[in-house]
Amino acid sequence: METIDLGTTGRTTTRLGFGCSTLMGAMGRKESIAILESAFDAGIRHFDVAPMYGFGQAESCVGEFLGRHRAEVTVTTKYGIPPAKHQGLMSVARSIARPLIKALPGLKRGLSSVAGRAAQPAEKASFTAAQAKESLERSLKELRTDRIDVWLLHEVTAEDLRDDELLRFLEDSVAAGTIGTFGVGSEREKIEALLTARPEYCRTAQFEWSVMDAPVPAMASFRIHHRALTENFRELHAGLAADKARAKRWSEQAAADVADRNVLAGLMLKAALVENPQSPILFSSKNPAHMRENVRVAGDRTLEAPARALYALVQESHA
C-alpha cells in the first residue's frame, strides 16, 4: 500500500489506518487482538485509539498488539474524553452478555443500548496541562510504549483552550520525544473554529470526510480523516436503491455499477483517498475479508477516475 509522511512525526505510515473504536465492545480481548492482527496482516500500519474506546480497555488491547509490532506501526491516541465509569462492572456485564449475544443475535441492539447508557464517560476534560500530563502518562502505560506518534485533543473546542500551560506541555512533550506531534480531533465545524481561534494547537486536524462533504479548503494542518463510509454509505446506498433512474444514470457516468453496494463502498473509500492525497483515511471493520478488500481498493489505480466521477455527481446533487 502507498505510504505517506505522518505529519511532522518523522515517520511514514500507510494511507489506510484502522480505527479501534469497536475493540473490547461485543468482542473479548482475544477476538479484539485477532482483529488488530488481521488489519496488520492486510497491510495496515496506522492504528487510531482513545482512552474511552472499548469501555476504557481498547488502549490496553492495542498495547498488547504493539508489543509485537511497535517498530512497524504508527499510533494515534487522544486526551479529552476519559474512560467510562464503572469499568469493572461493565467488564463483568460484557462477559455475561457475550455468550447470550452469540446465541441470540437479536439481543445485541438492546443490550448495546443499555450498555451505552451504563458506560457514560466521566466529565469531559478541563484541558489543563496537569490533567493532560496524567492522561498522557496513563496512555503511555496502557499502550506499553515510550512514544505516541500523534496525540489529539479529543472533541476539544476553542473555548476549552484557556490554559496557556497546555500548549507549552504539548510542545515540551514533542521536544522530549514522548509524542511525535499533537493536534485536535473533533467535528469539522469545530475544527474550522479552532483553526481560526487557536491554530497553534492544530498541527494535526482529524475530522470526518466522505463524498457527502465539500472539498476541504487548504490548511496548514496535517489532516487525518474518518467516516468515509459508515452512515454516509448507508444513506447514499439507500438513496440510489430508491431512485433506480438516478442509479442507472450515475453508473453510466461513473463507468461503474454504483447500485452494487460493494462497488459503491469501494468508490466512496477510493474517493476519500484521491480527494485527500496527503491524508491517512481511517476505517473500522471486524471482518478480515473487508479489510483486505479495502487495502485492494486503496492500491487499485483504475478506480481513481470512477471515484472522482462519483464524488462530482454527489456534490452536484447537493448543489
PDB file of C-alpha atoms in Angstrom:
ATOM      1  CA  MET A   1       0.000   0.000   0.000  1.00  0.00           C
ATOM      2  CA  GLU A   2       1.042   3.581  -0.630  1.00  0.00           C
ATOM      3  CA  THR A   3       2.746   5.263   2.313  1.00  0.00           C
ATOM      4  CA  ILE A   4       2.970   8.928   3.307  1.00  0.00           C
ATOM      5  CA  ASP A   5       4.746  11.041   5.888  1.00  0.00           C
ATOM      6  CA  LEU A   6       2.775  11.159   9.133  1.00  0.00           C
ATOM      7  CA  GLY A   7       2.778  14.903   9.583  1.00  0.00           C
ATOM      8  CA  THR A   8       5.849  16.184  11.403  1.00  0.00           C
ATOM      9  CA  THR A   9       6.481  12.959  13.337  1.00  0.00           C
ATOM     10  CA  GLY A  10       9.408  11.904  11.162  1.00  0.00           C
ATOM     11  CA  ARG A  11       7.687   8.598  10.456  1.00  0.00           C
ATOM     12  CA  THR A  12       5.846   7.206   7.444  1.00  0.00           C
ATOM     13  CA  THR A  13       2.665   5.186   7.518  1.00  0.00           C
ATOM     14  CA  THR A  14       0.056   3.662   5.230  1.00  0.00           C
ATOM     15  CA  ARG A  15      -2.717   5.647   3.557  1.00  0.00           C
ATOM     16  CA  LEU A  16      -5.298   3.458   5.262  1.00  0.00           C
ATOM     17  CA  GLY A  17      -5.486   3.470   9.045  1.00  0.00           C
ATOM     18  CA  PHE A  18      -7.513   1.264  11.346  1.00  0.00           C
ATOM     19  CA  GLY A  19      -9.962   2.810  13.814  1.00  0.00           C
ATOM     20  CA  CYS A  20     -10.089   0.891  17.084  1.00  0.00           C
ATOM     21  CA  SER A  21     -13.386   2.180  18.494  1.00  0.00           C
ATOM     22  CA  THR A  22     -15.077  -1.234  18.208  1.00  0.00           C
ATOM     23  CA  LEU A  23     -12.452  -3.156  20.186  1.00  0.00           C
ATOM     24  CA  MET A  24     -13.435  -4.698  23.510  1.00  0.00           C
ATOM     25  CA  GLY A  25     -17.119  -3.970  22.970  1.00  0.00           C
ATOM     26  CA  ALA A  26     -19.127  -7.011  21.892  1.00  0.00           C
ATOM     27  CA  MET A  27     -15.769  -8.751  21.365  1.00  0.00           C
ATOM     28  CA  GLY A  28     -13.497 -10.111  24.077  1.00  0.00           C
ATOM     29  CA  ARG A  29      -9.776  -9.381  24.347  1.00  0.00           C
ATOM     30  CA  LYS A  30      -8.689 -12.424  22.323  1.00  0.00           C
ATOM     31  CA  GLU A  31     -11.043 -11.521  19.471  1.00  0.00           C
ATOM     32  CA  SER A  32     -10.004  -7.875  19.594  1.00  0.00           C
ATOM     33  CA  ILE A  33      -6.328  -8.784  19.332  1.00  0.00           C
ATOM     34  CA  ALA A  34      -7.156 -11.065  16.399  1.00  0.00           C
ATOM     35  CA  ILE A  35      -8.876  -8.149  14.627  1.00  0.00           C
ATOM     36  CA  LEU A  36      -5.777  -5.976  15.071  1.00  0.00           C
ATOM     37  CA  GLU A  37      -3.558  -8.760  13.748  1.00  0.00           C
ATOM     38  CA  SER A  38      -5.866  -9.176  10.738  1.00  0.00           C
ATOM     39  CA  ALA A  39      -5.552  -5.464   9.965  1.00  0.00           C
ATOM     40  CA  PHE A  40      -1.771  -5.722  10.258  1.00  0.00           C
ATOM     41  CA  ASP A  41      -1.663  -8.825   8.036  1.00  0.00           C
ATOM     42  CA  ALA A  42      -3.744  -6.959   5.439  1.00  0.00           C
ATOM     43  CA  GLY A  43      -1.032  -4.306   5.263  1.00  0.00           C
ATOM     44  CA  ILE A  44      -2.384  -1.552   7.517  1.00  0.00           C
ATOM     45  CA  ARG A  45       0.229   0.217   9.610  1.00  0.00           C
ATOM     46  CA  HIS A  46      -1.615   3.068  11.335  1.00  0.00           C
ATOM     47  CA  PHE A  47      -3.917   2.494  14.328  1.00  0.00           C
ATOM     48  CA  ASP A  48      -6.200   5.040  15.970  1.00  0.00           C
ATOM     49  CA  VAL A  49      -7.435   4.583  19.535  1.00  0.00           C
ATOM     50  CA  ALA A  50      -8.612   6.642  22.528  1.00  0.00           C
ATOM     51  CA  PRO A  51      -8.867   6.122  26.296  1.00  0.00           C
ATOM     52  CA  MET A  52     -12.679   5.983  26.099  1.00  0.00           C
ATOM     53  CA  TYR A  53     -12.836   3.261  23.425  1.00  0.00           C
ATOM     54  CA  GLY A  54     -13.861  -0.239  24.431  1.00  0.00           C
ATOM     55  CA  PHE A  55     -15.216   0.896  27.797  1.00  0.00           C
ATOM     56  CA  GLY A  56     -11.725   2.078  28.669  1.00  0.00           C
ATOM     57  CA  GLN A  57      -9.935  -1.122  27.639  1.00  0.00           C
ATOM     58  CA  ALA A  58      -9.080  -0.546  23.963  1.00  0.00           C
ATOM     59  CA  GLU A  59      -5.753   1.183  24.675  1.00  0.00           C
ATOM     60  CA  SER A  60      -4.584  -1.790  26.731  1.00  0.00           C
ATOM     61  CA  CYS A  61      -5.615  -4.129  23.919  1.00  0.00           C
ATOM     62  CA  VAL A  62      -3.707  -2.062  21.356  1.00  0.00           C
ATOM     63  CA  GLY A  63      -0.761  -2.009  23.757  1.00  0.00           C
ATOM     64  CA  GLU A  64      -0.576  -5.805  23.736  1.00  0.00           C
ATOM     65  CA  PHE A  65      -0.637  -5.707  19.937  1.00  0.00           C
ATOM     66  CA  LEU A  66       2.059  -3.002  19.844  1.00  0.00           C
ATOM     67  CA  GLY A  67       4.287  -5.220  21.955  1.00  0.00           C
ATOM     68  CA  ARG A  68       4.796  -7.343  18.835  1.00  0.00           C
ATOM     69  CA  HIS A  69       4.739  -4.629  16.155  1.00  0.00           C
ATOM     70  CA  ARG A  70       5.718  -1.245  17.637  1.00  0.00           C
ATOM     71  CA  ALA A  71       8.585  -0.502  15.253  1.00  0.00           C
ATOM     72  CA  GLU A  72       6.412  -1.276  12.230  1.00  0.00           C
ATOM     73  CA  VAL A  73       3.295   0.738  13.038  1.00  0.00           C
ATOM     74  CA  THR A  74       2.201   4.242  13.986  1.00  0.00           C
ATOM     75  CA  VAL A  75      -0.423   5.026  16.599  1.00  0.00           C
ATOM     76  CA  THR A  76      -2.754   7.874  17.458  1.00  0.00           C
ATOM     77  CA  THR A  77      -4.438   8.246  20.815  1.00  0.00           C
ATOM     78  CA  LYS A  78      -6.240  11.110  22.457  1.00  0.00           C
ATOM     79  CA  TYR A  79      -6.871  13.205  25.556  1.00  0.00           C
ATOM     80  CA  GLY A  80     -10.153  14.826  26.462  1.00  0.00           C
ATOM     81  CA  ILE A  81     -12.822  12.161  26.990  1.00  0.00           C
ATOM     82  CA  PRO A  82     -11.963   9.886  29.943  1.00  0.00           C
ATOM     83  CA  PRO A  83     -12.781   6.175  30.062  1.00  0.00           C
ATOM     84  CA  ALA A  84     -16.274   5.121  31.108  1.00  0.00           C
ATOM     85  CA  LYS A  85     -17.231   4.966  34.737  1.00  0.00           C
ATOM     86  CA  HIS A  86     -17.714   1.571  36.425  1.00  0.00           C
ATOM     87  CA  GLN A  87     -15.263  -0.253  34.135  1.00  0.00           C
ATOM     88  CA  GLY A  88     -15.081  -3.294  36.402  1.00  0.00           C
ATOM     89  CA  LEU A  89     -18.857  -3.685  36.424  1.00  0.00           C
ATOM     90  CA  MET A  90     -19.014  -3.229  32.661  1.00  0.00           C
ATOM     91  CA  SER A  91     -16.335  -5.901  32.178  1.00  0.00           C
ATOM     92  CA  VAL A  92     -18.353  -8.412  34.190  1.00  0.00           C
ATOM     93  CA  ALA A  93     -21.554  -7.474  32.342  1.00  0.00           C
ATOM     94  CA  ARG A  94     -19.882  -7.938  28.953  1.00  0.00           C
ATOM     95  CA  SER A  95     -18.514 -11.344  29.900  1.00  0.00           C
ATOM     96  CA  ILE A  96     -22.055 -12.425  30.839  1.00  0.00           C
ATOM     97  CA  ALA A  97     -23.712 -10.851  27.804  1.00  0.00           C
ATOM     98  CA  ARG A  98     -21.241 -12.058  25.166  1.00  0.00           C
ATOM     99  CA  PRO A  99     -22.392 -15.723  25.029  1.00  0.00           C
ATOM    100  CA  LEU A 100     -26.025 -14.585  25.069  1.00  0.00           C
ATOM    101  CA  ILE A 101     -25.408 -12.350  22.059  1.00  0.00           C
ATOM    102  CA  LYS A 102     -23.750 -15.209  20.185  1.00  0.00           C
ATOM    103  CA  ALA A 103     -26.699 -17.490  20.917  1.00  0.00           C
ATOM    104  CA  LEU A 104     -29.370 -14.833  20.324  1.00  0.00           C
ATOM    105  CA  PRO A 105     -28.028 -12.171  17.939  1.00  0.00           C
ATOM    106  CA  GLY A 106     -31.297 -10.243  18.165  1.00  0.00           C
ATOM    107  CA  LEU A 107     -30.399  -9.236  21.719  1.00  0.00           C
ATOM    108  CA  LYS A 108     -27.363  -7.298  20.554  1.00  0.00           C
ATOM    109  CA  ARG A 109     -29.083  -3.996  19.762  1.00  0.00           C
ATOM    110  CA  GLY A 110     -30.977  -3.865  23.045  1.00  0.00           C
ATOM    111  CA  LEU A 111     -28.003  -4.836  25.171  1.00  0.00           C
ATOM    112  CA  SER A 112     -25.781  -2.349  23.333  1.00  0.00           C
ATOM    113  CA  SER A 113     -28.251   0.420  24.133  1.00  0.00           C
ATOM    114  CA  VAL A 114     -28.298  -0.488  27.814  1.00  0.00           C
ATOM    115  CA  ALA A 115     -24.512  -0.763  27.895  1.00  0.00           C
ATOM    116  CA  GLY A 116     -24.137   2.599  26.214  1.00  0.00           C
ATOM    117  CA  ARG A 117     -26.255   4.275  28.902  1.00  0.00           C
ATOM    118  CA  ALA A 118     -24.408   2.479  31.695  1.00  0.00           C
ATOM    119  CA  ALA A 119     -20.976   3.300  30.300  1.00  0.00           C
ATOM    120  CA  GLN A 120     -21.214   7.056  30.234  1.00  0.00           C
ATOM    121  CA  PRO A 121     -17.750   8.641  30.376  1.00  0.00           C
ATOM    122  CA  ALA A 122     -16.621  10.770  33.264  1.00  0.00           C
ATOM    123  CA  GLU A 123     -16.831  14.529  32.867  1.00  0.00           C
ATOM    124  CA  LYS A 124     -15.111  15.950  29.810  1.00  0.00           C
ATOM    125  CA  ALA A 125     -11.533  17.019  30.464  1.00  0.00           C
ATOM    126  CA  SER A 126     -10.818  20.571  31.506  1.00  0.00           C
ATOM    127  CA  PHE A 127      -7.853  20.678  29.084  1.00  0.00           C
ATOM    128  CA  THR A 128      -5.229  21.781  31.601  1.00  0.00           C
ATOM    129  CA  ALA A 129      -1.523  20.968  31.475  1.00  0.00           C
ATOM    130  CA  ALA A 130      -1.726  18.968  34.723  1.00  0.00           C
ATOM    131  CA  GLN A 131      -4.644  16.871  33.532  1.00  0.00           C
ATOM    132  CA  ALA A 132      -3.029  16.356  30.131  1.00  0.00           C
ATOM    133  CA  LYS A 133       0.146  15.081  31.806  1.00  0.00           C
ATOM    134  CA  GLU A 134      -1.819  12.499  33.786  1.00  0.00           C
ATOM    135  CA  SER A 135      -3.681  11.358  30.686  1.00  0.00           C
ATOM    136  CA  LEU A 136      -0.520  11.079  28.595  1.00  0.00           C
ATOM    137  CA  GLU A 137       1.274   9.040  31.247  1.00  0.00           C
ATOM    138  CA  ARG A 138      -1.726   6.719  31.536  1.00  0.00           C
ATOM    139  CA  SER A 139      -1.922   6.220  27.757  1.00  0.00           C
ATOM    140  CA  LEU A 140       1.824   5.506  27.508  1.00  0.00           C
ATOM    141  CA  LYS A 141       1.435   2.854  30.195  1.00  0.00           C
ATOM    142  CA  GLU A 142      -1.652   1.279  28.612  1.00  0.00           C
ATOM    143  CA  LEU A 143      -0.064   1.267  25.149  1.00  0.00           C
ATOM    144  CA  ARG A 144       3.213  -0.162  26.508  1.00  0.00           C
ATOM    145  CA  THR A 145       5.276   2.372  24.599  1.00  0.00           C
ATOM    146  CA  ASP A 146       7.544   5.309  25.307  1.00  0.00           C
ATOM    147  CA  ARG A 147       6.238   7.381  22.393  1.00  0.00           C
ATOM    148  CA  ILE A 148       2.847   8.169  20.905  1.00  0.00           C
ATOM    149  CA  ASP A 149       3.090   9.257  17.279  1.00  0.00           C
ATOM    150  CA  VAL A 150       0.009  11.505  17.186  1.00  0.00           C
ATOM    151  CA  TRP A 151      -1.712  12.806  20.317  1.00  0.00           C
ATOM    152  CA  LEU A 152      -5.012  14.591  19.753  1.00  0.00           C
ATOM    153  CA  LEU A 153      -7.180  16.783  21.966  1.00  0.00           C
ATOM    154  CA  HIS A 154     -10.421  14.817  21.720  1.00  0.00           C
ATOM    155  CA  GLU A 155     -13.616  16.773  20.948  1.00  0.00           C
ATOM    156  CA  VAL A 156     -11.961  19.991  22.101  1.00  0.00           C
ATOM    157  CA  THR A 157     -13.436  23.394  21.272  1.00  0.00           C
ATOM    158  CA  ALA A 158     -11.735  26.762  21.003  1.00  0.00           C
ATOM    159  CA  GLU A 159     -13.456  27.783  24.240  1.00  0.00           C
ATOM    160  CA  ASP A 160     -11.846  24.838  26.085  1.00  0.00           C
ATOM    161  CA  LEU A 161      -8.302  26.087  25.426  1.00  0.00           C
ATOM    162  CA  ARG A 162      -7.801  28.578  28.242  1.00  0.00           C
ATOM    163  CA  ASP A 163      -4.720  27.138  29.970  1.00  0.00           C
ATOM    164  CA  ASP A 164      -1.655  28.549  28.219  1.00  0.00           C
ATOM    165  CA  GLU A 165       0.478  25.967  30.017  1.00  0.00           C
ATOM    166  CA  LEU A 166      -1.211  23.218  27.993  1.00  0.00           C
ATOM    167  CA  LEU A 167       0.413  24.352  24.754  1.00  0.00           C
ATOM    168  CA  ARG A 168       3.790  24.515  26.471  1.00  0.00           C
ATOM    169  CA  PHE A 169       3.295  20.973  27.781  1.00  0.00           C
ATOM    170  CA  LEU A 170       2.457  19.728  24.300  1.00  0.00           C
ATOM    171  CA  GLU A 171       5.495  21.411  22.760  1.00  0.00           C
ATOM    172  CA  ASP A 172       7.759  20.135  25.544  1.00  0.00           C
ATOM    173  CA  SER A 173       6.429  16.590  25.034  1.00  0.00           C
ATOM    174  CA  VAL A 174       7.319  16.776  21.335  1.00  0.00           C
ATOM    175  CA  ALA A 175      10.791  18.064  22.209  1.00  0.00           C
ATOM    176  CA  ALA A 176      11.231  15.213  24.704  1.00  0.00           C
ATOM    177  CA  GLY A 177      10.125  12.638  22.123  1.00  0.00           C
ATOM    178  CA  THR A 178       7.172  11.455  24.199  1.00  0.00           C
ATOM    179  CA  ILE A 179       4.801  12.391  21.383  1.00  0.00           C
ATOM    180  CA  GLY A 180       5.623  12.796  17.722  1.00  0.00           C
ATOM    181  CA  THR A 181       3.112  15.560  17.122  1.00  0.00           C
ATOM    182  CA  PHE A 182      -0.137  16.864  18.542  1.00  0.00           C
ATOM    183  CA  GLY A 183      -3.376  18.284  17.255  1.00  0.00           C
ATOM    184  CA  VAL A 184      -7.144  18.266  17.521  1.00  0.00           C
ATOM    185  CA  GLY A 185      -9.761  15.634  16.756  1.00  0.00           C
ATOM    186  CA  SER A 186     -13.320  16.839  16.514  1.00  0.00           C
ATOM    187  CA  GLU A 187     -16.213  17.555  14.163  1.00  0.00           C
ATOM    188  CA  ARG A 188     -15.438  19.543  11.047  1.00  0.00           C
ATOM    189  CA  GLU A 189     -17.327  22.645  12.193  1.00  0.00           C
ATOM    190  CA  LYS A 190     -15.369  22.732  15.457  1.00  0.00           C
ATOM    191  CA  ILE A 191     -12.102  22.244  13.578  1.00  0.00           C
ATOM    192  CA  GLU A 192     -12.811  25.320  11.475  1.00  0.00           C
ATOM    193  CA  ALA A 193     -13.360  27.399  14.624  1.00  0.00           C
ATOM    194  CA  LEU A 194     -10.180  26.001  16.185  1.00  0.00           C
ATOM    195  CA  LEU A 195      -8.135  26.839  13.105  1.00  0.00           C
ATOM    196  CA  THR A 196      -9.350  30.426  13.323  1.00  0.00           C
ATOM    197  CA  ALA A 197      -9.080  30.960  17.076  1.00  0.00           C
ATOM    198  CA  ARG A 198      -6.284  28.598  18.215  1.00  0.00           C
ATOM    199  CA  PRO A 199      -4.239  27.497  15.187  1.00  0.00           C
ATOM    200  CA  GLU A 200      -1.184  26.816  17.364  1.00  0.00           C
ATOM    201  CA  TYR A 201      -2.926  23.702  18.695  1.00  0.00           C
ATOM    202  CA  CYS A 202      -3.763  22.410  15.210  1.00  0.00           C
ATOM    203  CA  ARG A 203      -0.551  20.873  13.881  1.00  0.00           C
ATOM    204  CA  THR A 204      -2.774  17.894  13.071  1.00  0.00           C
ATOM    205  CA  ALA A 205      -6.533  18.033  12.459  1.00  0.00           C
ATOM    206  CA  GLN A 206      -8.590  14.842  12.436  1.00  0.00           C
ATOM    207  CA  PHE A 207     -12.192  15.067  11.304  1.00  0.00           C
ATOM    208  CA  GLU A 208     -14.828  13.367   9.150  1.00  0.00           C
ATOM    209  CA  TRP A 209     -14.831  13.352   5.343  1.00  0.00           C
ATOM    210  CA  SER A 210     -16.939  11.480   2.834  1.00  0.00           C
ATOM    211  CA  VAL A 211     -18.265  12.048  -0.668  1.00  0.00           C
ATOM    212  CA  MET A 212     -21.172  13.836   1.022  1.00  0.00           C
ATOM    213  CA  ASP A 213     -18.806  16.600   2.191  1.00  0.00           C
ATOM    214  CA  ALA A 214     -17.477  19.586   0.287  1.00  0.00           C
ATOM    215  CA  PRO A 215     -13.759  19.718  -0.556  1.00  0.00           C
ATOM    216  CA  VAL A 216     -11.549  20.724   2.364  1.00  0.00           C
ATOM    217  CA  PRO A 217     -10.088  24.226   1.985  1.00  0.00           C
ATOM    218  CA  ALA A 218      -6.307  24.495   2.031  1.00  0.00           C
ATOM    219  CA  MET A 219      -4.949  24.478   5.576  1.00  0.00           C
ATOM    220  CA  ALA A 220      -1.557  24.305   7.231  1.00  0.00           C
ATOM    221  CA  SER A 221      -2.574  21.375   9.430  1.00  0.00           C
ATOM    222  CA  PHE A 222      -1.733  17.785   8.586  1.00  0.00           C
ATOM    223  CA  ARG A 223      -5.117  16.108   8.097  1.00  0.00           C
ATOM    224  CA  ILE A 224      -6.444  12.675   9.032  1.00  0.00           C
ATOM    225  CA  HIS A 225      -9.987  11.703   8.027  1.00  0.00           C
ATOM    226  CA  HIS A 226     -12.590   9.160   9.098  1.00  0.00           C
ATOM    227  CA  ARG A 227     -16.232   8.206   8.356  1.00  0.00           C
ATOM    228  CA  ALA A 228     -15.695   7.793   4.622  1.00  0.00           C
ATOM    229  CA  LEU A 229     -18.322   5.043   4.817  1.00  0.00           C
ATOM    230  CA  THR A 230     -20.500   4.196   7.883  1.00  0.00           C
ATOM    231  CA  GLU A 231     -23.776   6.141   7.932  1.00  0.00           C
ATOM    232  CA  ASN A 232     -22.802   8.080   4.799  1.00  0.00           C
ATOM    233  CA  PHE A 233     -22.599   4.838   2.825  1.00  0.00           C
ATOM    234  CA  ARG A 234     -25.929   3.647   4.176  1.00  0.00           C
ATOM    235  CA  GLU A 235     -27.602   6.935   3.280  1.00  0.00           C
ATOM    236  CA  LEU A 236     -26.208   7.062  -0.244  1.00  0.00           C
ATOM    237  CA  HIS A 237     -26.880   3.393  -0.955  1.00  0.00           C
ATOM    238  CA  ALA A 238     -30.468   3.702   0.257  1.00  0.00           C
ATOM    239  CA  GLY A 239     -30.991   6.782  -1.894  1.00  0.00           C
ATOM    240  CA  LEU A 240     -29.718   5.048  -5.016  1.00  0.00           C
ATOM    241  CA  ALA A 241     -31.766   1.933  -4.282  1.00  0.00           C
ATOM    242  CA  ALA A 242     -34.877   4.092  -4.045  1.00  0.00           C
ATOM    243  CA  ASP A 243     -34.087   6.028  -7.245  1.00  0.00           C
ATOM    244  CA  LYS A 244     -33.184   3.445  -9.861  1.00  0.00           C
ATOM    245  CA  ALA A 245     -33.153   6.019 -12.680  1.00  0.00           C
ATOM    246  CA  ARG A 246     -30.503   8.038 -10.875  1.00  0.00           C
ATOM    247  CA  ALA A 247     -28.537   4.881 -10.060  1.00  0.00           C
ATOM    248  CA  LYS A 248     -28.528   3.937 -13.740  1.00  0.00           C
ATOM    249  CA  ARG A 249     -27.534   7.445 -14.852  1.00  0.00           C
ATOM    250  CA  TRP A 250     -24.737   7.688 -12.296  1.00  0.00           C
ATOM    251  CA  SER A 251     -23.476   4.216 -13.174  1.00  0.00           C
ATOM    252  CA  GLU A 252     -23.173   5.247 -16.810  1.00  0.00           C
ATOM    253  CA  GLN A 253     -21.405   8.500 -15.966  1.00  0.00           C
ATOM    254  CA  ALA A 254     -19.016   6.894 -13.474  1.00  0.00           C
ATOM    255  CA  ALA A 255     -18.468   3.794 -15.606  1.00  0.00           C
ATOM    256  CA  ALA A 256     -19.169   1.650 -12.542  1.00  0.00           C
ATOM    257  CA  ASP A 257     -22.284  -0.009 -11.127  1.00  0.00           C
ATOM    258  CA  VAL A 258     -22.957   2.297  -8.178  1.00  0.00           C
ATOM    259  CA  ALA A 259     -26.174   0.389  -7.403  1.00  0.00           C
ATOM    260  CA  ASP A 260     -23.965  -2.505  -6.273  1.00  0.00           C
ATOM    261  CA  ARG A 261     -23.253  -1.955  -2.575  1.00  0.00           C
ATOM    262  CA  ASN A 262     -19.721  -3.360  -2.784  1.00  0.00           C
ATOM    263  CA  VAL A 263     -18.837  -1.219  -5.787  1.00  0.00           C
ATOM    264  CA  LEU A 264     -20.313   1.865  -4.119  1.00  0.00           C
ATOM    265  CA  ALA A 265     -18.417   1.255  -0.885  1.00  0.00           C
ATOM    266  CA  GLY A 266     -15.168   0.831  -2.779  1.00  0.00           C
ATOM    267  CA  LEU A 267     -15.663   4.038  -4.752  1.00  0.00           C
ATOM    268  CA  MET A 268     -16.560   6.025  -1.636  1.00  0.00           C
ATOM    269  CA  LEU A 269     -13.404   4.832   0.097  1.00  0.00           C
ATOM    270  CA  LYS A 270     -11.313   5.480  -3.002  1.00  0.00           C
ATOM    271  CA  ALA A 271     -12.773   8.989  -3.304  1.00  0.00           C
ATOM    272  CA  ALA A 272     -11.640   9.761   0.248  1.00  0.00           C
ATOM    273  CA  LEU A 273      -8.126   8.697  -0.719  1.00  0.00           C
ATOM    274  CA  VAL A 274      -7.875  10.525  -4.040  1.00  0.00           C
ATOM    275  CA  GLU A 275      -9.549  13.729  -2.846  1.00  0.00           C
ATOM    276  CA  ASN A 276      -7.287  13.894   0.222  1.00  0.00           C
ATOM    277  CA  PRO A 277      -3.998  12.615  -1.200  1.00  0.00           C
ATOM    278  CA  GLN A 278      -1.783  13.579   1.750  1.00  0.00           C
ATOM    279  CA  SER A 279      -4.094  12.248   4.454  1.00  0.00           C
ATOM    280  CA  PRO A 280      -4.478   8.860   6.116  1.00  0.00           C
ATOM    281  CA  ILE A 281      -8.053   7.594   5.871  1.00  0.00           C
ATOM    282  CA  LEU A 282      -9.380   5.642   8.845  1.00  0.00           C
ATOM    283  CA  PHE A 283     -11.909   2.827   8.725  1.00  0.00           C
ATOM    284  CA  SER A 284     -13.153   0.181  11.131  1.00  0.00           C
ATOM    285  CA  SER A 285     -14.191  -3.398  10.466  1.00  0.00           C
ATOM    286  CA  LYS A 286     -14.492  -6.692  12.293  1.00  0.00           C
ATOM    287  CA  ASN A 287     -14.297  -8.644   9.026  1.00  0.00           C
ATOM    288  CA  PRO A 288     -10.799  -9.589   7.771  1.00  0.00           C
ATOM    289  CA  ALA A 289     -12.144 -10.023   4.237  1.00  0.00           C
ATOM    290  CA  HIS A 290     -13.430  -6.436   4.276  1.00  0.00           C
ATOM    291  CA  MET A 291     -10.038  -5.244   5.492  1.00  0.00           C
ATOM    292  CA  ARG A 292      -8.278  -6.983   2.624  1.00  0.00           C
ATOM    293  CA  GLU A 293     -10.790  -5.580   0.143  1.00  0.00           C
ATOM    294  CA  ASN A 294     -10.242  -2.044   1.440  1.00  0.00           C
ATOM    295  CA  VAL A 295      -6.497  -2.460   1.037  1.00  0.00           C
ATOM    296  CA  ARG A 296      -7.057  -3.727  -2.501  1.00  0.00           C
ATOM    297  CA  VAL A 297      -9.227  -0.696  -3.273  1.00  0.00           C
ATOM    298  CA  ALA A 298      -6.562   1.629  -1.881  1.00  0.00           C
ATOM    299  CA  GLY A 299      -3.993   0.208  -4.273  1.00  0.00           C
ATOM    300  CA  ASP A 300      -6.190  -0.039  -7.388  1.00  0.00           C
ATOM    301  CA  ARG A 301      -5.428   2.989  -9.576  1.00  0.00           C
ATOM    302  CA  THR A 302      -8.113   2.029 -12.096  1.00  0.00           C
ATOM    303  CA  LEU A 303     -10.692   3.118  -9.511  1.00  0.00           C
ATOM    304  CA  GLU A 304      -9.423   6.692  -9.337  1.00  0.00           C
ATOM    305  CA  ALA A 305     -11.456   8.044 -12.273  1.00  0.00           C
ATOM    306  CA  PRO A 306     -14.748   6.364 -11.252  1.00  0.00           C
ATOM    307  CA  ALA A 307     -14.235   7.572  -7.668  1.00  0.00           C
ATOM    308  CA  ARG A 308     -13.696  11.159  -8.802  1.00  0.00           C
ATOM    309  CA  ALA A 309     -16.758  10.899 -11.055  1.00  0.00           C
ATOM    310  CA  LEU A 310     -18.890   9.628  -8.163  1.00  0.00           C
ATOM    311  CA  TYR A 311     -17.706  12.479  -5.936  1.00  0.00           C
ATOM    312  CA  ALA A 312     -18.553  15.047  -8.616  1.00  0.00           C
ATOM    313  CA  LEU A 313     -22.020  13.531  -9.058  1.00  0.00           C
ATOM    314  CA  VAL A 314     -22.757  13.571  -5.341  1.00  0.00           C
ATOM    315  CA  GLN A 315     -21.567  17.160  -4.982  1.00  0.00           C
ATOM    316  CA  GLU A 316     -23.625  18.222  -7.992  1.00  0.00           C
ATOM    317  CA  SER A 317     -26.719  16.641  -6.468  1.00  0.00           C
ATOM    318  CA  HIS A 318     -26.141  18.643  -3.268  1.00  0.00           C
ATOM    319  CA  ALA A 319     -25.633  21.954  -5.051  1.00  0.00           C
TER     320      ALA A 319
END
